[in-house]
Each structure stands twice: as C-alpha cells, then as structure tokens.
C-alpha positions as a Markdown table, in Angstrom:
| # | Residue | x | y | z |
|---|---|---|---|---|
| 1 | Unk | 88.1 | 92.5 | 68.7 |
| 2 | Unk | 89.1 | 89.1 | 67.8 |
| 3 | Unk | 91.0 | 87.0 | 71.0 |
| 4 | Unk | 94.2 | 86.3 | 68.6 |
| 5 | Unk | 95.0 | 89.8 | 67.8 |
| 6 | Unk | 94.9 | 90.5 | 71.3 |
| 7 | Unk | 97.4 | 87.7 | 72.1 |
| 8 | Unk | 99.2 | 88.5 | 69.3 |
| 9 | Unk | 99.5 | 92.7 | 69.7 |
| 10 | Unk | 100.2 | 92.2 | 73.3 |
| 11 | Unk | 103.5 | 91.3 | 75.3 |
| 12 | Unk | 102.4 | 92.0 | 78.5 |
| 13 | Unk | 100.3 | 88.9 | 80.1 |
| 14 | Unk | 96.6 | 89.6 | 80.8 |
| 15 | Unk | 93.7 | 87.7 | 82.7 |
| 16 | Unk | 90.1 | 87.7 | 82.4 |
| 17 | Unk | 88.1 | 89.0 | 85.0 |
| 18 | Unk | 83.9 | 88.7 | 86.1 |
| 19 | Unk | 82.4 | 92.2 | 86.2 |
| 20 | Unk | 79.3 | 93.1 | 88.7 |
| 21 | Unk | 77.3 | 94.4 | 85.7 |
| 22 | Unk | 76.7 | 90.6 | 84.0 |
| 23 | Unk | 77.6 | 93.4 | 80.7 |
| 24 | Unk | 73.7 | 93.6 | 81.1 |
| 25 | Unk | 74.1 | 97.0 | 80.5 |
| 26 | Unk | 76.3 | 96.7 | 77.1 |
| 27 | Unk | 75.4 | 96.3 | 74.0 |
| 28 | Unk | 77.9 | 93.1 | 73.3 |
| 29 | Unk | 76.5 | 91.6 | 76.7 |
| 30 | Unk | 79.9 | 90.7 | 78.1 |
| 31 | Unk | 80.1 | 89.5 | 81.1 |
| 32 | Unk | 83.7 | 89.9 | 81.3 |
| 33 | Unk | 87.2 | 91.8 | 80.9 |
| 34 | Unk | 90.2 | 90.7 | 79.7 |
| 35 | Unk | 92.7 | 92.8 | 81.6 |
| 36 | Unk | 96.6 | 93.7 | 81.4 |
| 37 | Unk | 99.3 | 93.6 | 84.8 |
| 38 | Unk | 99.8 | 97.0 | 85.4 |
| 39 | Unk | 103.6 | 98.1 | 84.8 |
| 40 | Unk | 105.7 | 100.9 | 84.8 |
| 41 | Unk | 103.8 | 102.8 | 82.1 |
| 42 | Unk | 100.9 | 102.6 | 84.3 |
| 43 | Unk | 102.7 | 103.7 | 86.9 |
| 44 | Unk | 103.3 | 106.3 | 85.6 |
| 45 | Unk | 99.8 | 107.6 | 85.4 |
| 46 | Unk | 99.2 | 106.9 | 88.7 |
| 47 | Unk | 102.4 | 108.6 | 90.1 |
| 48 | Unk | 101.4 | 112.4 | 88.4 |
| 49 | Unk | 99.7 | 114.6 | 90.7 |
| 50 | Unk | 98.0 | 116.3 | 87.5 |
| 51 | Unk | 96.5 | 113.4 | 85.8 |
| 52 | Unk | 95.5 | 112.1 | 89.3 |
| 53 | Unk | 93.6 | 115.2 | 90.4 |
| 54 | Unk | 92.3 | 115.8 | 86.4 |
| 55 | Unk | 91.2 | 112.5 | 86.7 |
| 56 | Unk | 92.8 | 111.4 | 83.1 |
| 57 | Unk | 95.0 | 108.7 | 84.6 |
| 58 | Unk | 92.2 | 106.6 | 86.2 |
| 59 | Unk | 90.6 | 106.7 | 82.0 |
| 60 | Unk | 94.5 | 106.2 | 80.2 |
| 61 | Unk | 94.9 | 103.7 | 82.9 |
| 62 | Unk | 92.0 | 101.8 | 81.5 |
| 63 | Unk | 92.2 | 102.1 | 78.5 |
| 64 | Unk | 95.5 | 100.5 | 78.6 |
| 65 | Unk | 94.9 | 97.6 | 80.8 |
| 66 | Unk | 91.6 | 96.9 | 79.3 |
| 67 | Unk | 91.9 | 94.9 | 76.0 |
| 68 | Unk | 88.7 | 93.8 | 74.5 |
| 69 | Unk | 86.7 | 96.9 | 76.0 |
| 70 | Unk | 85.5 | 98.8 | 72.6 |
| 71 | Unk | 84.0 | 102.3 | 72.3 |
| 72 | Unk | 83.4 | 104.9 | 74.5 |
| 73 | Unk | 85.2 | 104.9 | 77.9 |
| 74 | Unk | 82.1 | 107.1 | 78.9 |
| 75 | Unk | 80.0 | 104.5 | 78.5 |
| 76 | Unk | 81.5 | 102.3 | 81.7 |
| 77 | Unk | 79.8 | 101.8 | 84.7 |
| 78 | Unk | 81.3 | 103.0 | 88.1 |
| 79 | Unk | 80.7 | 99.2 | 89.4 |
| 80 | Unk | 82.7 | 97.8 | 86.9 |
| 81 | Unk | 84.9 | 100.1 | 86.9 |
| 82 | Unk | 85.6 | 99.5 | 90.9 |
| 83 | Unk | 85.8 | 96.0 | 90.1 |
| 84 | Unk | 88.5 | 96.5 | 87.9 |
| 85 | Unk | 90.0 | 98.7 | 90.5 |
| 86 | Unk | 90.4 | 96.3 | 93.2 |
| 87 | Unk | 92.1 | 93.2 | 90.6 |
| 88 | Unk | 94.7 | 95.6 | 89.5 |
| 89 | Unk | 95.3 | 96.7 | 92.8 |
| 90 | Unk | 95.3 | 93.1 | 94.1 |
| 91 | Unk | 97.1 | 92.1 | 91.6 |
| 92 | Unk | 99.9 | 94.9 | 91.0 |
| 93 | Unk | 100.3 | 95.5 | 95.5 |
| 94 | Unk | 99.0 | 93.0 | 97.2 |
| 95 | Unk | 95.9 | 92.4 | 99.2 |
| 96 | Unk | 96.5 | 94.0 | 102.4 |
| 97 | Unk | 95.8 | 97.8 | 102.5 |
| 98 | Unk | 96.3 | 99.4 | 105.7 |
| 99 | Unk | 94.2 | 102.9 | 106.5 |
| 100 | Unk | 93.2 | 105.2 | 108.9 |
| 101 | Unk | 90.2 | 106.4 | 110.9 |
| 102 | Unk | 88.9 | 108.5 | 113.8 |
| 103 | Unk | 86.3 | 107.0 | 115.9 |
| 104 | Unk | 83.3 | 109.1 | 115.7 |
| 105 | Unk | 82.8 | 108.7 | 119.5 |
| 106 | Unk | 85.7 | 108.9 | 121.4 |
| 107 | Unk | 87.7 | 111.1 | 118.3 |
| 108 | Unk | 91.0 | 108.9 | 118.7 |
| 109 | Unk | 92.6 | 107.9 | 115.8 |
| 110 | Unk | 92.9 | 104.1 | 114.6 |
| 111 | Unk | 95.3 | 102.1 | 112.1 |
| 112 | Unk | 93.3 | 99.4 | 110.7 |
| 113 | Unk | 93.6 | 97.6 | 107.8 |
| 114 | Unk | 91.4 | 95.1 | 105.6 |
| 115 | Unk | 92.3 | 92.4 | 102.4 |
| 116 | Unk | 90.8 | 93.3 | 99.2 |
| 117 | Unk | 89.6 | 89.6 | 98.7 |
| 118 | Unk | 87.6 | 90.3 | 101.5 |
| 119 | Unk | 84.9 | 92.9 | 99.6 |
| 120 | Unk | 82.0 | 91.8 | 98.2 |
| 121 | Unk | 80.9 | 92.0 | 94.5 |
| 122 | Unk | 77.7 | 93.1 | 94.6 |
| 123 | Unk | 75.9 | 91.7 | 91.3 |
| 124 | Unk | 72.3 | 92.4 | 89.4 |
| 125 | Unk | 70.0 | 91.7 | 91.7 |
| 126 | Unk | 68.3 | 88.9 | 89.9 |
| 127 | Unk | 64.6 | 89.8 | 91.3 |
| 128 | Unk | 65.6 | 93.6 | 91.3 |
| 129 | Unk | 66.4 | 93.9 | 87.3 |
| 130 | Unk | 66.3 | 96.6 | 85.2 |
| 131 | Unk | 63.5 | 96.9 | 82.0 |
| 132 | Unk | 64.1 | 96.6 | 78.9 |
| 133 | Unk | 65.2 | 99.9 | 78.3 |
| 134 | Unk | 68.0 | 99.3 | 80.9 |
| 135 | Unk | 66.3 | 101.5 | 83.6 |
| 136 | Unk | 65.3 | 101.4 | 86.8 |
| 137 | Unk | 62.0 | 102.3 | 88.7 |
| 138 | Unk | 61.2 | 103.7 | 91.5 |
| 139 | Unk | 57.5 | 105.4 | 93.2 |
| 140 | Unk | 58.3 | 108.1 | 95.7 |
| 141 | Unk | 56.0 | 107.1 | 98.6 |
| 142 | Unk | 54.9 | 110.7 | 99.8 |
| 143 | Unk | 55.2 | 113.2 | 96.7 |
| 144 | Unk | 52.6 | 113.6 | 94.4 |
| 145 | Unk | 52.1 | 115.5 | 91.2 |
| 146 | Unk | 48.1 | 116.1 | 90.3 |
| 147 | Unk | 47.5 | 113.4 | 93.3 |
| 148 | Unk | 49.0 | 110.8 | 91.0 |
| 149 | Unk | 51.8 | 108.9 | 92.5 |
| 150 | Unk | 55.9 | 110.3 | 90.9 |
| 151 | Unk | 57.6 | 107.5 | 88.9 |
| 152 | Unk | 61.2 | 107.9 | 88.8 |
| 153 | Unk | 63.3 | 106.3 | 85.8 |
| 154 | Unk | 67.0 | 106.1 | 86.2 |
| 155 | Unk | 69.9 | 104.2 | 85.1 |
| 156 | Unk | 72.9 | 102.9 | 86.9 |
| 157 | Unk | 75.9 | 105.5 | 87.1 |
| 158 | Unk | 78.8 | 105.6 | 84.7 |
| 159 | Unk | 82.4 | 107.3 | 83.7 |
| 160 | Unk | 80.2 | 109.6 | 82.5 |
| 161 | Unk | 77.8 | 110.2 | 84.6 |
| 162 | Unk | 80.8 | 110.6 | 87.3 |
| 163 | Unk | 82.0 | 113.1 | 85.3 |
| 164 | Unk | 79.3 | 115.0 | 85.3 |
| 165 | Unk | 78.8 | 115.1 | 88.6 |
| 166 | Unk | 81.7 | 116.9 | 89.0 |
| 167 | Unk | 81.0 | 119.5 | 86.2 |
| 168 | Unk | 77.6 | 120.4 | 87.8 |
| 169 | Unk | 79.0 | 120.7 | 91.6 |
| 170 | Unk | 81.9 | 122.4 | 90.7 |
| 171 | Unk | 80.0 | 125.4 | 88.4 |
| 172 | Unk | 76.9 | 125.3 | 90.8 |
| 173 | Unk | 77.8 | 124.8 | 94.3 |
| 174 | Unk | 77.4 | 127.6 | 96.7 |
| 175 | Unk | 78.4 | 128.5 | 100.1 |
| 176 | Unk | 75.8 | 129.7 | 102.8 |
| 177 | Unk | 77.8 | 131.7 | 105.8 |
| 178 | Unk | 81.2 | 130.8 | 104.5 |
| 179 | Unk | 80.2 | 126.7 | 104.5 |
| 180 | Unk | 80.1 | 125.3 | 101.0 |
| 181 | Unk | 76.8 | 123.5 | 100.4 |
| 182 | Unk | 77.1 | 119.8 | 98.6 |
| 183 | Unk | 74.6 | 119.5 | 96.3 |
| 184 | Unk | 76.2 | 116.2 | 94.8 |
| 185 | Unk | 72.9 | 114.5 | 95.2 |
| 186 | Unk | 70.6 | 116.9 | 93.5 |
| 187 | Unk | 73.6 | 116.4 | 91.0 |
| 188 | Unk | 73.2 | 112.6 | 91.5 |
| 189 | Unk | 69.8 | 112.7 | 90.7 |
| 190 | Unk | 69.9 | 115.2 | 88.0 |
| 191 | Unk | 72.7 | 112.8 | 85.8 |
| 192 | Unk | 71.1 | 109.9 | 86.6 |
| 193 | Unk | 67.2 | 110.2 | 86.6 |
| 194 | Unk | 66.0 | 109.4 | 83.2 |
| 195 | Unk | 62.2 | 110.6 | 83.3 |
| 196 | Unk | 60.0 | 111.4 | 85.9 |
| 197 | Unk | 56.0 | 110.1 | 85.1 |
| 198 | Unk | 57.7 | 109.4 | 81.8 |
| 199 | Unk | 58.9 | 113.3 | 81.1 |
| 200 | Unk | 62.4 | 113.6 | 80.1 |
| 201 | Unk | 62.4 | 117.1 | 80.3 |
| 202 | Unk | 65.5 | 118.4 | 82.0 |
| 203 | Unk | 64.2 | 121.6 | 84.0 |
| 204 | Unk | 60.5 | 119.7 | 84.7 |
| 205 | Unk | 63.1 | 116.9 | 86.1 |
| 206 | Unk | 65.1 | 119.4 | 88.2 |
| 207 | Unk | 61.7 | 120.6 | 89.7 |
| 208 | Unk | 61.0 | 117.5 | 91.4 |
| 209 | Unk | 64.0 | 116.8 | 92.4 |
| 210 | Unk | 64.1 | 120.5 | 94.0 |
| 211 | Unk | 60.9 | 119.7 | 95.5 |
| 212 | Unk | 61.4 | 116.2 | 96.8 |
| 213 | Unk | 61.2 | 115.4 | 100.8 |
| 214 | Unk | 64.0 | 114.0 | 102.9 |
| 215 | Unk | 62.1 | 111.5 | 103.2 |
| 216 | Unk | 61.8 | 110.7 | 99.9 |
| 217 | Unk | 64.9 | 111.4 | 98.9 |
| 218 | Unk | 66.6 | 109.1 | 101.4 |
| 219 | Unk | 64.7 | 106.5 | 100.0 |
| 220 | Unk | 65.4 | 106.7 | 96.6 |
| 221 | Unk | 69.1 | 107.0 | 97.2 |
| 222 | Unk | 68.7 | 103.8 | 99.4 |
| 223 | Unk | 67.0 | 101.8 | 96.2 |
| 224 | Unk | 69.6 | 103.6 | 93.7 |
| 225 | Unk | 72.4 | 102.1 | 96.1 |
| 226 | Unk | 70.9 | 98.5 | 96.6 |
| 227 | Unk | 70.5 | 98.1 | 92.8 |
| 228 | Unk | 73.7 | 99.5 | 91.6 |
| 229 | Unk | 76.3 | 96.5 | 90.4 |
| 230 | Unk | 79.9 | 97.4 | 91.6 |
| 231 | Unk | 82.0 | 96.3 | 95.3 |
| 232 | Unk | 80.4 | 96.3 | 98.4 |
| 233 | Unk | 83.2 | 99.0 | 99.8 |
| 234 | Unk | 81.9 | 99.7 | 103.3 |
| 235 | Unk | 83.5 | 98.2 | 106.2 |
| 236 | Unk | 82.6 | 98.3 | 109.6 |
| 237 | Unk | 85.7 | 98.3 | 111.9 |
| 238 | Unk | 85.7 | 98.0 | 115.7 |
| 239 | Unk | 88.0 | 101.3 | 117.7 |
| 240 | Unk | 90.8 | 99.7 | 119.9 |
| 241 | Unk | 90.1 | 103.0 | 122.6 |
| 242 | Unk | 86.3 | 102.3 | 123.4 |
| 243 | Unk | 85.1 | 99.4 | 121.3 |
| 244 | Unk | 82.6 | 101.5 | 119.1 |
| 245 | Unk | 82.4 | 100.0 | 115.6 |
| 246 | Unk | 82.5 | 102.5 | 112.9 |
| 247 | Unk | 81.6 | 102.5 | 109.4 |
| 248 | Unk | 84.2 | 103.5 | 106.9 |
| 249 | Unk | 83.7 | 103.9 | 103.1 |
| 250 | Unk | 87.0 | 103.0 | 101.2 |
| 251 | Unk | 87.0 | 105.3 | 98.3 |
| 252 | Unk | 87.8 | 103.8 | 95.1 |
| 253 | Unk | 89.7 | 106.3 | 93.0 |
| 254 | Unk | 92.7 | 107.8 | 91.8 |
| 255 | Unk | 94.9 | 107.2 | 95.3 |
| 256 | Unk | 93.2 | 103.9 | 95.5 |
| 257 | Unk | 96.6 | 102.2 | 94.3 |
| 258 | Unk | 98.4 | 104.2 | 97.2 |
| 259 | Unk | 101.8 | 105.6 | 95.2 |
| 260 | Unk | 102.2 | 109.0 | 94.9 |
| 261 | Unk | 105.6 | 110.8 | 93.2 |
| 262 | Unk | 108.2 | 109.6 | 95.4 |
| 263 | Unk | 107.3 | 106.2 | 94.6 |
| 264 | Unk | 107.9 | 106.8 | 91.2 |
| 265 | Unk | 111.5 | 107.1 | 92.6 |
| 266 | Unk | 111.7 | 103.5 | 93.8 |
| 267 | Unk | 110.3 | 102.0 | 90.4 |
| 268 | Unk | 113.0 | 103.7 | 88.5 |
| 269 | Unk | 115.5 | 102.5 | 91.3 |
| 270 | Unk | 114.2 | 98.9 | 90.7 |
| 271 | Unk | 114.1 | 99.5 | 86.5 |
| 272 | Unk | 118.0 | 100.0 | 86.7 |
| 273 | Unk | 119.0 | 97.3 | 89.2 |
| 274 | Unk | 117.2 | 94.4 | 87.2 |
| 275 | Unk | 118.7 | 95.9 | 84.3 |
| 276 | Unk | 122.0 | 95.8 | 85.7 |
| 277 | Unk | 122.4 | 92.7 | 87.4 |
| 278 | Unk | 120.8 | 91.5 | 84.4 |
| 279 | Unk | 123.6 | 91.5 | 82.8 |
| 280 | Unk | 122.7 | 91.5 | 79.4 |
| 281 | Unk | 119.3 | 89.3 | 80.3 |
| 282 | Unk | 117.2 | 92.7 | 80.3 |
| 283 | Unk | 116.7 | 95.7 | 78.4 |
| 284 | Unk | 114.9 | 98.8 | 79.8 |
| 285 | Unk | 111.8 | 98.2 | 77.6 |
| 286 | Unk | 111.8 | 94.7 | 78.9 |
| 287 | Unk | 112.0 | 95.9 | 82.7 |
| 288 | Unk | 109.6 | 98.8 | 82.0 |
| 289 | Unk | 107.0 | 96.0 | 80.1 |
| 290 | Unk | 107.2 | 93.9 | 83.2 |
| 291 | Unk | 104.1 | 93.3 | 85.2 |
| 292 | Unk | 104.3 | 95.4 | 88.6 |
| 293 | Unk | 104.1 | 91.7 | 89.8 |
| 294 | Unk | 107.0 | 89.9 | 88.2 |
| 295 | Unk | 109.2 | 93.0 | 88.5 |
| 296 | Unk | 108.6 | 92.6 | 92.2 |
| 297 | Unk | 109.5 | 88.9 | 91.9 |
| 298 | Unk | 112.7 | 89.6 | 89.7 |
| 299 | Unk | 113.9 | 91.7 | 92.3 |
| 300 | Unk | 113.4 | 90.0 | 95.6 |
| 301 | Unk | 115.0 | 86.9 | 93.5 |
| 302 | Unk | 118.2 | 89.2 | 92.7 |
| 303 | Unk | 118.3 | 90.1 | 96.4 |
| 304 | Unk | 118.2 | 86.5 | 97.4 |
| 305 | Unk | 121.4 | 86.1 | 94.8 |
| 306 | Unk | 123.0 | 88.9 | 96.0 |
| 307 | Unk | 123.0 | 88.0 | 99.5 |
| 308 | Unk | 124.1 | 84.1 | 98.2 |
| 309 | Unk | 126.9 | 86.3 | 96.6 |
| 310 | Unk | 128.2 | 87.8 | 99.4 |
| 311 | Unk | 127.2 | 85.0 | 101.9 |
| 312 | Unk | 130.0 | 82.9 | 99.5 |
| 313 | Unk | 132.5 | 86.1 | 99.3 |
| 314 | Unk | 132.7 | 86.4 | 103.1 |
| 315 | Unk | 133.1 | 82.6 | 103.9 |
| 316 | Unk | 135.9 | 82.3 | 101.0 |
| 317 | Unk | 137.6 | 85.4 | 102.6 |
| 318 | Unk | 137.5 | 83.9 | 106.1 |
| 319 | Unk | 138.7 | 80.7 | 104.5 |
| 320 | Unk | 141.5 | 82.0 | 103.1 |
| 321 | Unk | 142.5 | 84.0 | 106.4 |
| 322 | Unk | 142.4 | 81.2 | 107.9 |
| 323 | Unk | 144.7 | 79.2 | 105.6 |
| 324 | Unk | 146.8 | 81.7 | 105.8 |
| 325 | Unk | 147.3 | 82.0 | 109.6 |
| 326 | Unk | 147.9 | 77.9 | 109.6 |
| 327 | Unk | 150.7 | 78.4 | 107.3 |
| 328 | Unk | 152.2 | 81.3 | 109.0 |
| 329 | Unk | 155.3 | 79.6 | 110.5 |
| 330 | Unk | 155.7 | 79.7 | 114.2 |
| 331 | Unk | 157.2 | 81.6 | 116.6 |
C-alpha cells in the first residue's frame, strides 16, 4: 500500500510504531506499523462482551487501526501483536494501569499498579536468530530416538497459532476427578513445533511431545520464551502485608484496555456533550472519528469553559446584587 493513499483515505491521525519482530518474520521485512488513535468505533469492539469473549474484536480492532498491514491477519505474531497492544492502550488511556493481586504467601490481597512505558520490548535476539527458513532449533538434552539426539524445529507463535490453541484445548481437554486438565502446552507444542529430526509428520510429532520429560519439556518452553519477540509482561511486585515480592504476568488481551459495557455509556455521554456545546463546531461523525485522545482533550477543555462560564455568571449576579442593595434608598 502506497503512504499517500493512506494519508489520503484516512481522517483519523495515525503514528508509526517499532515492532519486536524487526518484520524478520514477514515477507515485506517491515520493521514497523503505521497505526490509527483508537475512537469510538473501536470502542465499540472492545465494549461487547460477545466479540470480546469470541475474540473477533481484538482481530476488527486491528484491522482497523492497522494501516499498511496487508494479508492475512493470521499471519501476525503474538509479540507484535502485544506491542501494538500496549501503544493503543498508552495512547487511547493513559500509562498508569492499576491491578490486583494476592500474595502467594501470606494470601492478602494488594492494589498495585505499574506504567506501560515501563515494560520492556523484547527484540530478536541478535546471536539467538532464527534460519533461514524462519525457525528455531532446539536439542532436547535427555530424550533420544534410536540413541540419536531429538531436534526440535519451531517457529515463533502467531494470531493463528493462538487460535489454535484454543481450538485444540477446548475439543480435547479432559477432567481427571472432576479437575480439568490444561494441556495448553502439549497444545503449544503441537501448533508450534515444525519438525522433529526433520519429520513433519503430525501424529510422529505428537508422539514425542507425549513422550517428552519434565525436564525436557521445561526446557524447551524456557528457549521458546527467551526467543520469542513481543513485551517483556512480567512484573515482580513487593506485598505491602509481609514484604514477599511476587511475580505477576499482565495478560495482554481482550480486557487489556480495561472498559467493559457500562463504559460504553460514558463515551456516548461524552459524544453528545461535545456535540452540544459545540454548537454547530461538531457533528456526531466528527465526535465519533475523534481519537479516544483528543475527545478526552475536547472535553476536559469544555469543562474548563464551562466552569469559566459559571465562575463569570455568579460574580455578575453578585455584582448586580450588590448594585442593587447600594441603590436601595435608606431607611
């Protein structure tokens, strides 16, 4: 897509924004995104229960607010994805988000909160890359097949991926004694792994991973995390009750932005008052094409008028209550 029929075709301002990935893994080799302000058409999205839990508003939501981002939304990774994430919601909300968390050793409940300018984009690691097929290797260190050592091919995660994840947990998880058993890294493995001593063969693939140790399996899931591109979303937050420090993991999905339906209240609230005290200066497409941002300006700016407006009112009222009690003749 050509950079003047993206200026041109859009009315809402946009940025550009460095992703983790380098677009090593893309076949333009973009190392960026040019991205729209969220507005109230986002908003939206992320204000309907169904397309939050269906998972359809994170993928409209990007395809809107990502401009020069062609073919298959599939085809994103979860990294860059995060990192897209965190600008909006930067962007769109603020930096501050508060949260909660129980200590997991004295069980009391803490308020915390952390600035999204404060996480970490974790890049390619430059001495870590992937081959020219865009995959990963790994040896497991105590499995063997035919005493030769297992070579495990894999690629970083995607929409897609993701999204298969889910599929596979959701038609083949089981519970053992009324506790349901997460298999999401057997399903992590199964999505992701590529080959295994160069076979691609799905059920040969699904055999090793069936058959792999703890051991091995932790360690493989500690390489798969350390070379994965995306935001370095675990913090490690002290307990105000007993000092423990505790490691959260801030997930990074559809309640990421924090609104929910009754929010979707207060944005049509704030839609009709800029329209109104525009007086003219607005329409309802202008207001509802505004960047989450500037609407937020626009308003605390009318407030500020408003309370000039009535500041002016009262002192011309007392005024003229006083005039009029220094003309009143005298008794």
């Amino acid at each position: 897509m050509l950079y003047r029929d993206i200026v041109k075709n859009n009315n809402v301002p946009f940025d550009e924004i460095s992703i983790p990935s380098k677009g090593i893994f893309y076949k333009d080799k973009k190392e960026t995104f040019l991205v729209k302000y969220v507005t109230a058409k986002e908003e939206n999205l992320l204000t309907s229960p169904t397309l939050i839990d269906s998972g359809k508003a994170l993928e409209m939501l990007m395809s809107s607010c990502l401009l020069d981002w062609d073919g298959d939304i599939d085809r994103l990774l979860i990294g860059d994805r995060d990192a897209f994430m965190v600008y909006l919601r930067s962007t769109s909300y603020g930096d501050k988000i508060p949260y909660d968390f129980i200590c997991s050793n004295c069980k009391i409940e803490n308020k915390a909160s952390f600035n999204l300018s404060e996480l970490e984009m974790k890049d390619v690691d430059k001495l870590d890359r992937p081959d020219e097929n865009l995959e990963y290797t790994f040896t497991l260190s105590k499995m063997k097949i035919n005493n030769e050592d297992v070579v495990v091919k894999f690629r970083p995660k995607t929409l897609g991926d993701e999204r298969s994840i889910l599929k596979i947990i959701e038609e083949e998880s089981k519970s053992v004694g009324g506790i349901k058993i997460d298999n999401r890294i057997e399903a992590t493995y199964r999505t992701q792994i590529s080959s295994i001593n160069g076979i691609n063969n799905e059920i040969f693939i699904k055999k090793i991973i069936k058959g792999m140790s703890l051991s091995d399996s932790s360690e493989l899931r500690g390489y798969m995390k350390k070379v994965e591109p995306g935001v370095q979303n675990e913090l490690v937050t002290e307990c105000e009750s007993c000092g423990h420090s505790v490691k959260n993991i801030i997930p990074i999905d559809g309640n990421f932005f924090g609104l929910d339906v009754e929010y979707r209240q207060h944005m049509m609230n704030e839609i009709f008052l800029i329209t109104y005290y525009g007086k003219g200066g607005f329409s309802r497409d202008d207001v509802f094409n505004m960047p989450v941002y500037e609407r937020r300006w626009v308003m605390q700016r009318i407030q500020e008028e408003v309370e000039k407006k009535n500041a002016a009112d009262r002192q011309a009222s007392n005024k003229a209550r006083s005039d009029a009690r220094s003309r009143a003749p005298s008794r």
